[in-house]
PDB file of C-alpha atoms in Angstrom:
ATOM      1  CA  MET A 272      -8.301   8.805  16.524  1.00 77.00           C
ATOM      2  CA  HIS A 273      -5.174  10.983  16.482  1.00 93.00           C
ATOM      3  CA  ILE A 274      -2.649   9.850  13.890  1.00 95.00           C
ATOM      4  CA  ARG A 275       1.078  10.269  14.488  1.00 96.00           C
ATOM      5  CA  VAL A 276       3.026  10.705  11.250  1.00 97.00           C
ATOM      6  CA  MET A 277       6.721  10.589  10.372  1.00 97.00           C
ATOM      7  CA  VAL A 278       8.031  12.183   7.162  1.00 96.00           C
ATOM      8  CA  VAL A 279      11.080  10.691   5.416  1.00 96.00           C
ATOM      9  CA  ASP A 280      12.651  12.411   2.394  1.00 93.00           C
ATOM     10  CA  ASP A 281      16.204  13.496   1.573  1.00 92.00           C
ATOM     11  CA  GLN A 282      15.002  16.893   0.306  1.00 91.00           C
ATOM     12  CA  ALA A 283      14.435  19.364   3.151  1.00 93.00           C
ATOM     13  CA  VAL A 284      11.917  21.421   1.173  1.00 92.00           C
ATOM     14  CA  VAL A 285       9.832  18.339   0.370  1.00 90.00           C
ATOM     15  CA  ARG A 286       9.894  17.208   4.014  1.00 92.00           C
ATOM     16  CA  ALA A 287       8.841  20.652   5.178  1.00 93.00           C
ATOM     17  CA  GLY A 288       6.005  20.742   2.659  1.00 92.00           C
ATOM     18  CA  PHE A 289       4.552  17.400   3.687  1.00 93.00           C
ATOM     19  CA  ALA A 290       5.034  18.206   7.381  1.00 94.00           C
ATOM     20  CA  ALA A 291       3.133  21.468   6.994  1.00 95.00           C
ATOM     21  CA  ILE A 292       0.256  19.737   5.192  1.00 94.00           C
ATOM     22  CA  VAL A 293       0.032  17.072   7.905  1.00 95.00           C
ATOM     23  CA  ASP A 294       0.353  19.407  10.906  1.00 94.00           C
ATOM     24  CA  ALA A 295      -2.433  21.637   9.576  1.00 95.00           C
ATOM     25  CA  GLU A 296      -4.933  18.819  10.176  1.00 95.00           C
ATOM     26  CA  PRO A 297      -6.519  18.539  13.665  1.00 94.00           C
ATOM     27  CA  ASP A 298      -6.357  14.737  13.710  1.00 95.00           C
ATOM     28  CA  LEU A 299      -2.776  14.459  12.417  1.00 96.00           C
ATOM     29  CA  SER A 300       0.620  15.464  13.804  1.00 96.00           C
ATOM     30  CA  VAL A 301       4.240  15.052  12.695  1.00 96.00           C
ATOM     31  CA  VAL A 302       6.319  13.262  15.343  1.00 96.00           C
ATOM     32  CA  GLY A 303       9.569  13.110  13.417  1.00 95.00           C
ATOM     33  CA  GLU A 304      11.426  13.803  10.178  1.00 96.00           C
ATOM     34  CA  ALA A 305      14.343  11.947   8.587  1.00 95.00           C
ATOM     35  CA  ALA A 306      16.536  12.485   5.524  1.00 94.00           C
ATOM     36  CA  ASP A 307      17.680   8.891   5.005  1.00 93.00           C
ATOM     37  CA  GLY A 308      16.567   5.330   5.623  1.00 92.00           C
ATOM     38  CA  ALA A 309      18.861   4.530   8.537  1.00 95.00           C
ATOM     39  CA  THR A 310      17.762   7.604  10.477  1.00 95.00           C
ATOM     40  CA  ALA A 311      14.147   6.789   9.655  1.00 95.00           C
ATOM     41  CA  VAL A 312      14.412   3.288  11.099  1.00 96.00           C
ATOM     42  CA  ALA A 313      16.004   4.546  14.328  1.00 96.00           C
ATOM     43  CA  LEU A 314      13.460   7.346  14.672  1.00 95.00           C
ATOM     44  CA  ALA A 315      10.526   5.037  13.973  1.00 95.00           C
ATOM     45  CA  GLU A 316      11.740   2.689  16.694  1.00 95.00           C
ATOM     46  CA  GLN A 317      11.965   5.623  19.108  1.00 94.00           C
ATOM     47  CA  GLU A 318       8.734   7.467  18.251  1.00 95.00           C
ATOM     48  CA  ALA A 319       6.480   4.558  17.169  1.00 95.00           C
ATOM     49  CA  PRO A 320       4.536   6.584  14.562  1.00 96.00           C
ATOM     50  CA  ASP A 321       1.261   5.285  13.174  1.00 95.00           C
ATOM     51  CA  VAL A 322       2.148   6.137   9.567  1.00 95.00           C
ATOM     52  CA  VAL A 323       5.489   6.808   7.863  1.00 96.00           C
ATOM     53  CA  LEU A 324       5.529   8.833   4.633  1.00 94.00           C
ATOM     54  CA  MET A 325       8.526   7.289   2.892  1.00 92.00           C
ATOM     55  CA  ASP A 326      10.575   8.389  -0.097  1.00 89.00           C
ATOM     56  CA  ILE A 327      12.242   5.604  -2.100  1.00 85.00           C
ATOM     57  CA  ARG A 328      15.459   7.073  -3.481  1.00 85.00           C
ATOM     58  CA  MET A 329      17.679   8.437  -0.691  1.00 88.00           C
ATOM     59  CA  PRO A 330      21.417   8.365   0.045  1.00 86.00           C
ATOM     60  CA  GLY A 331      22.662   5.468   2.134  1.00 89.00           C
ATOM     61  CA  MET A 332      19.804   3.160   3.092  1.00 90.00           C
ATOM     62  CA  ASP A 333      17.004   3.528   0.541  1.00 86.00           C
ATOM     63  CA  GLY A 334      13.303   3.707   1.291  1.00 88.00           C
ATOM     64  CA  LEU A 335      12.586   0.110   0.300  1.00 86.00           C
ATOM     65  CA  THR A 336      15.047  -1.275   2.833  1.00 89.00           C
ATOM     66  CA  ALA A 337      13.848   1.179   5.465  1.00 91.00           C
ATOM     67  CA  ALA A 338      10.214   0.217   4.823  1.00 89.00           C
ATOM     68  CA  ARG A 339      11.019  -3.460   5.281  1.00 88.00           C
ATOM     69  CA  LEU A 340      12.750  -2.779   8.613  1.00 93.00           C
ATOM     70  CA  ILE A 341      10.146  -0.314   9.892  1.00 93.00           C
ATOM     71  CA  THR A 342       7.161  -2.562   9.194  1.00 88.00           C
ATOM     72  CA  ALA A 343       8.921  -5.312  11.166  1.00 87.00           C
ATOM     73  CA  LEU A 344       9.189  -3.179  14.332  1.00 91.00           C
ATOM     74  CA  ASP A 345       7.150  -4.215  17.372  1.00 89.00           C
ATOM     75  CA  SER A 346       5.044  -1.040  17.100  1.00 88.00           C
ATOM     76  CA  ARG A 347       4.094  -2.042  13.510  1.00 86.00           C
ATOM     77  CA  PRO A 348       4.116   1.412  11.863  1.00 91.00           C
ATOM     78  CA  ARG A 349       2.446   1.487   8.483  1.00 90.00           C
ATOM     79  CA  VAL A 350       4.391   2.836   5.524  1.00 90.00           C
ATOM     80  CA  LEU A 351       2.935   5.014   2.775  1.00 90.00           C
ATOM     81  CA  VAL A 352       5.406   5.414  -0.074  1.00 86.00           C
ATOM     82  CA  LEU A 353       5.551   8.805  -1.774  1.00 82.00           C
ATOM     83  CA  THR A 354       7.861   9.143  -4.760  1.00 75.00           C
ATOM     84  CA  THR A 355       8.383  10.824  -8.112  1.00 73.00           C
ATOM     85  CA  PHE A 356       9.385   7.437  -9.513  1.00 62.00           C
ATOM     86  CA  ASP A 357       6.447   5.397 -10.814  1.00 57.00           C
ATOM     87  CA  LEU A 358       8.434   2.598 -12.464  1.00 58.00           C
ATOM     88  CA  ASP A 359       6.926  -0.876 -12.169  1.00 53.00           C
ATOM     89  CA  ALA A 360       9.878  -2.258 -10.213  1.00 61.00           C
ATOM     90  CA  TYR A 361       9.596   0.433  -7.546  1.00 65.00           C
ATOM     91  CA  VAL A 362       5.870  -0.100  -7.141  1.00 66.00           C
ATOM     92  CA  TYR A 363       6.146  -3.839  -6.805  1.00 66.00           C
ATOM     93  CA  GLU A 364       9.206  -3.833  -4.545  1.00 70.00           C
ATOM     94  CA  ALA A 365       7.713  -1.161  -2.276  1.00 70.00           C
ATOM     95  CA  LEU A 366       4.620  -3.299  -1.757  1.00 70.00           C
ATOM     96  CA  ARG A 367       6.685  -6.443  -1.259  1.00 69.00           C
ATOM     97  CA  ALA A 368       8.703  -4.539   1.355  1.00 70.00           C
ATOM     98  CA  GLY A 369       5.574  -4.221   3.472  1.00 74.00           C
ATOM     99  CA  SER A 370       4.288  -0.821   2.418  1.00 77.00           C
ATOM    100  CA  SER A 371       0.557  -0.253   2.804  1.00 79.00           C
ATOM    101  CA  GLY A 372       0.258   2.230  -0.033  1.00 78.00           C
ATOM    102  CA  PHE A 373       1.977   3.965  -2.895  1.00 79.00           C
ATOM    103  CA  LEU A 374       1.301   7.509  -4.109  1.00 80.00           C
ATOM    104  CA  LEU A 375       3.192   9.773  -6.480  1.00 78.00           C
ATOM    105  CA  LYS A 376       4.528  13.052  -5.118  1.00 81.00           C
ATOM    106  CA  ASP A 377       2.376  15.023  -7.521  1.00 81.00           C
ATOM    107  CA  ALA A 378      -0.738  13.781  -5.718  1.00 82.00           C
ATOM    108  CA  LEU A 379      -3.034  16.516  -4.427  1.00 87.00           C
ATOM    109  CA  PRO A 380      -2.627  17.385  -0.727  1.00 90.00           C
ATOM    110  CA  GLU A 381      -6.136  16.173   0.027  1.00 90.00           C
ATOM    111  CA  ASP A 382      -5.324  12.816  -1.596  1.00 86.00           C
ATOM    112  CA  VAL A 383      -2.197  12.461   0.530  1.00 89.00           C
ATOM    113  CA  LEU A 384      -4.139  13.277   3.704  1.00 92.00           C
ATOM    114  CA  SER A 385      -6.876  10.830   2.759  1.00 88.00           C
ATOM    115  CA  ALA A 386      -4.279   8.134   2.081  1.00 87.00           C
ATOM    116  CA  ILE A 387      -2.697   8.683   5.508  1.00 91.00           C
ATOM    117  CA  ARG A 388      -6.061   8.190   7.195  1.00 91.00           C
ATOM    118  CA  VAL A 389      -6.898   5.110   5.119  1.00 84.00           C
ATOM    119  CA  VAL A 390      -3.554   3.491   5.879  1.00 84.00           C
ATOM    120  CA  ALA A 391      -3.783   4.381   9.588  1.00 87.00           C
ATOM    121  CA  SER A 392      -7.215   2.755   9.767  1.00 81.00           C
ATOM    122  CA  GLY A 393      -5.662  -0.564   8.753  1.00 75.00           C
ATOM    123  CA  ASP A 394      -6.411  -0.618   5.042  1.00 69.00           C
ATOM    124  CA  GLY A 395      -4.125  -0.211   2.049  1.00 67.00           C
ATOM    125  CA  ILE A 396      -4.252   2.187  -0.859  1.00 65.00           C
ATOM    126  CA  LEU A 397      -2.913   2.358  -4.396  1.00 63.00           C
ATOM    127  CA  ALA A 398      -3.236   5.368  -6.654  1.00 59.00           C
ATOM    128  CA  PRO A 399      -5.160   4.482  -9.839  1.00 55.00           C
ATOM    129  CA  ALA A 400      -2.123   5.229 -12.016  1.00 57.00           C
ATOM    130  CA  VAL A 401      -0.013   2.985  -9.822  1.00 58.00           C
ATOM    131  CA  THR A 402      -2.550   0.161 -10.024  1.00 57.00           C
ATOM    132  CA  ARG A 403      -2.458   0.359 -13.832  1.00 55.00           C
ATOM    133  CA  ARG A 404       1.338   0.166 -13.837  1.00 57.00           C
ATOM    134  CA  LEU A 405       1.336  -2.734 -11.403  1.00 58.00           C
ATOM    135  CA  ILE A 406      -1.096  -4.666 -13.607  1.00 53.00           C
ATOM    136  CA  SER A 407       0.961  -3.797 -16.677  1.00 55.00           C
ATOM    137  CA  ALA A 408       4.101  -5.118 -14.987  1.00 56.00           C
ATOM    138  CA  PHE A 409       2.477  -8.489 -14.399  1.00 52.00           C
ATOM    139  CA  ALA A 410       1.070  -8.518 -17.929  1.00 47.00           C
ATOM    140  CA  HIS A 411       4.529  -8.104 -19.380  1.00 49.00           C
ATOM    141  CA  GLY A 412       6.178 -10.827 -17.360  1.00 50.00           C
ATOM    142  CA  ALA A 413       7.556  -9.075 -14.276  1.00 48.00           C
ATOM    143  CA  PRO A 414       9.345 -11.653 -12.107  1.00 47.00           C
ATOM    144  CA  LEU A 415       7.084 -13.163  -9.468  1.00 41.00           C
ATOM    145  CA  PRO A 416       7.938 -14.762  -6.129  1.00 41.00           C
ATOM    146  CA  PRO A 417       7.193 -18.503  -5.704  1.00 39.00           C
ATOM    147  CA  THR A 418       3.507 -19.363  -5.852  1.00 39.00           C
ATOM    148  CA  ILE A 419       1.813 -19.631  -2.484  1.00 45.00           C
ATOM    149  CA  THR A 420       0.598 -23.213  -2.819  1.00 43.00           C
ATOM    150  CA  GLY A 421      -2.959 -23.925  -1.717  1.00 62.00           C
ATOM    151  CA  ALA A 422      -3.552 -20.513  -0.158  1.00 66.00           C
ATOM    152  CA  LEU A 423      -6.730 -19.919  -2.123  1.00 76.00           C
ATOM    153  CA  GLU A 424      -8.306 -23.278  -1.304  1.00 80.00           C
ATOM    154  CA  ARG A 425      -9.454 -21.875   2.041  1.00 82.00           C
ATOM    155  CA  LEU A 426     -11.734 -19.352   0.339  1.00 87.00           C
ATOM    156  CA  THR A 427     -15.371 -19.801  -0.624  1.00 91.00           C
ATOM    157  CA  ALA A 428     -16.369 -19.215  -4.246  1.00 91.00           C
ATOM    158  CA  ARG A 429     -17.782 -15.781  -3.345  1.00 94.00           C
ATOM    159  CA  GLU A 430     -14.643 -14.818  -1.419  1.00 93.00           C
ATOM    160  CA  ARG A 431     -12.511 -15.749  -4.434  1.00 91.00           C
ATOM    161  CA  GLU A 432     -14.790 -13.623  -6.595  1.00 93.00           C
ATOM    162  CA  VAL A 433     -14.373 -10.671  -4.219  1.00 93.00           C
ATOM    163  CA  LEU A 434     -10.604 -11.158  -4.203  1.00 91.00           C
ATOM    164  CA  VAL A 435     -10.503 -10.935  -8.002  1.00 89.00           C
ATOM    165  CA  LEU A 436     -12.493  -7.691  -7.891  1.00 90.00           C
ATOM    166  CA  ILE A 437     -10.217  -6.256  -5.184  1.00 87.00           C
ATOM    167  CA  ALA A 438      -7.203  -7.069  -7.353  1.00 83.00           C
ATOM    168  CA  SER A 439      -8.948  -5.327 -10.241  1.00 80.00           C
ATOM    169  CA  GLY A 440      -8.928  -2.110  -8.205  1.00 76.00           C
ATOM    170  CA  LEU A 441     -12.617  -1.908  -7.246  1.00 82.00           C
ATOM    171  CA  THR A 442     -13.803  -0.337  -3.998  1.00 81.00           C
ATOM    172  CA  ASN A 443     -16.222  -2.129  -1.661  1.00 86.00           C
ATOM    173  CA  ALA A 444     -19.093  -0.024  -3.023  1.00 87.00           C
ATOM    174  CA  GLU A 445     -18.191  -0.884  -6.633  1.00 89.00           C
ATOM    175  CA  ILE A 446     -17.879  -4.572  -5.772  1.00 92.00           C
ATOM    176  CA  GLY A 447     -21.299  -4.449  -4.123  1.00 93.00           C
ATOM    177  CA  LEU A 448     -22.870  -2.937  -7.232  1.00 93.00           C
ATOM    178  CA  GLN A 449     -21.270  -5.547  -9.473  1.00 93.00           C
ATOM    179  CA  LEU A 450     -22.328  -8.477  -7.275  1.00 94.00           C
ATOM    180  CA  GLY A 451     -25.725  -7.064  -6.310  1.00 95.00           C
ATOM    181  CA  VAL A 452     -25.035  -7.083  -2.563  1.00 94.00           C
ATOM    182  CA  THR A 453     -24.658  -4.399   0.105  1.00 93.00           C
ATOM    183  CA  THR A 454     -21.379  -2.700   0.910  1.00 90.00           C
ATOM    184  CA  GLY A 455     -21.597  -4.215   4.384  1.00 91.00           C
ATOM    185  CA  THR A 456     -21.782  -7.705   2.909  1.00 94.00           C
ATOM    186  CA  VAL A 457     -18.748  -6.999   0.745  1.00 92.00           C
ATOM    187  CA  LYS A 458     -16.849  -5.735   3.776  1.00 90.00           C
ATOM    188  CA  SER A 459     -17.650  -8.985   5.592  1.00 94.00           C
ATOM    189  CA  HIS A 460     -16.319 -11.015   2.655  1.00 94.00           C
ATOM    190  CA  VAL A 461     -13.176  -8.873   2.512  1.00 92.00           C
ATOM    191  CA  ASN A 462     -12.528  -9.291   6.239  1.00 90.00           C
ATOM    192  CA  ALA A 463     -13.101 -13.046   5.969  1.00 92.00           C
ATOM    193  CA  LEU A 464     -10.697 -13.561   3.081  1.00 91.00           C
ATOM    194  CA  LEU A 465      -8.014 -11.387   4.672  1.00 87.00           C
ATOM    195  CA  THR A 466      -8.304 -13.424   7.872  1.00 87.00           C
ATOM    196  CA  LYS A 467      -8.215 -16.790   6.073  1.00 87.00           C
ATOM    197  CA  LEU A 468      -5.187 -15.808   4.027  1.00 84.00           C
ATOM    198  CA  ALA A 469      -3.425 -14.045   6.946  1.00 79.00           C
ATOM    199  CA  LEU A 470      -3.158 -10.837   4.947  1.00 79.00           C
ATOM    200  CA  ARG A 471      -2.899  -7.328   6.363  1.00 74.00           C
ATOM    201  CA  ASP A 472      -4.933  -5.373   3.826  1.00 76.00           C
ATOM    202  CA  ARG A 473      -6.206  -5.024   0.239  1.00 80.00           C
ATOM    203  CA  VAL A 474      -2.727  -4.264  -1.081  1.00 75.00           C
ATOM    204  CA  GLN A 475      -1.405  -7.611   0.111  1.00 76.00           C
ATOM    205  CA  ALA A 476      -4.548  -9.280  -1.230  1.00 82.00           C
ATOM    206  CA  THR A 477      -3.887  -7.770  -4.666  1.00 79.00           C
ATOM    207  CA  ILE A 478      -0.309  -9.038  -4.669  1.00 75.00           C
ATOM    208  CA  LEU A 479      -1.441 -12.518  -3.602  1.00 78.00           C
ATOM    209  CA  ALA A 480      -4.059 -12.658  -6.360  1.00 81.00           C
ATOM    210  CA  TYR A 481      -1.371 -12.092  -8.986  1.00 74.00           C
ATOM    211  CA  GLU A 482       1.281 -14.276  -7.346  1.00 71.00           C
ATOM    212  CA  THR A 483      -1.058 -17.265  -7.213  1.00 75.00           C
ATOM    213  CA  GLY A 484      -2.258 -16.731 -10.766  1.00 75.00           C
ATOM    214  CA  LEU A 485      -5.855 -16.176  -9.646  1.00 77.00           C
ATOM    215  CA  ILE A 486      -5.915 -13.108 -11.841  1.00 72.00           C
ATOM    216  CA  ARG A 487      -3.897 -12.309 -14.928  1.00 66.00           C
ATOM    217  CA  PRO A 488      -4.352  -9.065 -16.863  1.00 55.00           C
ATOM    218  CA  ARG A 489      -5.110  -9.134 -20.566  1.00 46.00           C
ATOM    219  CA  THR A 490      -1.912  -8.580 -22.501  1.00 37.00           C
ATOM    220  CA  ALA A 491      -3.744  -7.356 -25.582  1.00 33.00           C
ATOM    221  CA  GLY A 492      -3.748  -3.578 -25.680  1.00 37.00           C
ATOM    222  CA  ALA A 493      -1.846  -3.334 -22.403  1.00 36.00           C
ATOM    223  CA  GLY A 494       0.258  -0.237 -21.948  1.00 35.00           C
TER     224      GLY A 494
END
């Protein structure tokens, strides 16, 4: 599978750096670069990239607005947010905007490349530090959208259990170890719950788990 990538950042040096990292990989190629959200949306519509590396803070249209518009395109590009800003509000809003992942710009090149491949394959990814901040935001009363009434009633008891573990940041292998089942069985449960809830990936599943109140982090010692 060859993955077509677009790089969006208002800093030319940053764009060039990410483009060089991506183009050095045999299965990846950069099909476009943009310095602002409006240009990114137009270019994404023209080039139909598989993955868009998206900065958040840019002049004019910001990355959150651009992500929302890009993920709504017919070609359904997937957005991987890369930013120096790790504030709770940015994390949550980027995910609500339809992004499939969130990494900080100080991530190692190999982590960025891995994230691109994960997102392109149809899954979502959150850096561990980002997951902790997201959980902390909910623990301290970050505003939540309206509860999705009855969404969880379609799940079996085991699927609900798997959803809680996904929202806790565990991988399929870790979930399997905790539940005493194979990774393949966990994957089947994950696919089933995503289908029943009409969710795109694990990132959306994590958001849903918090929005519905299925999981609430401990406030004691949070930080």
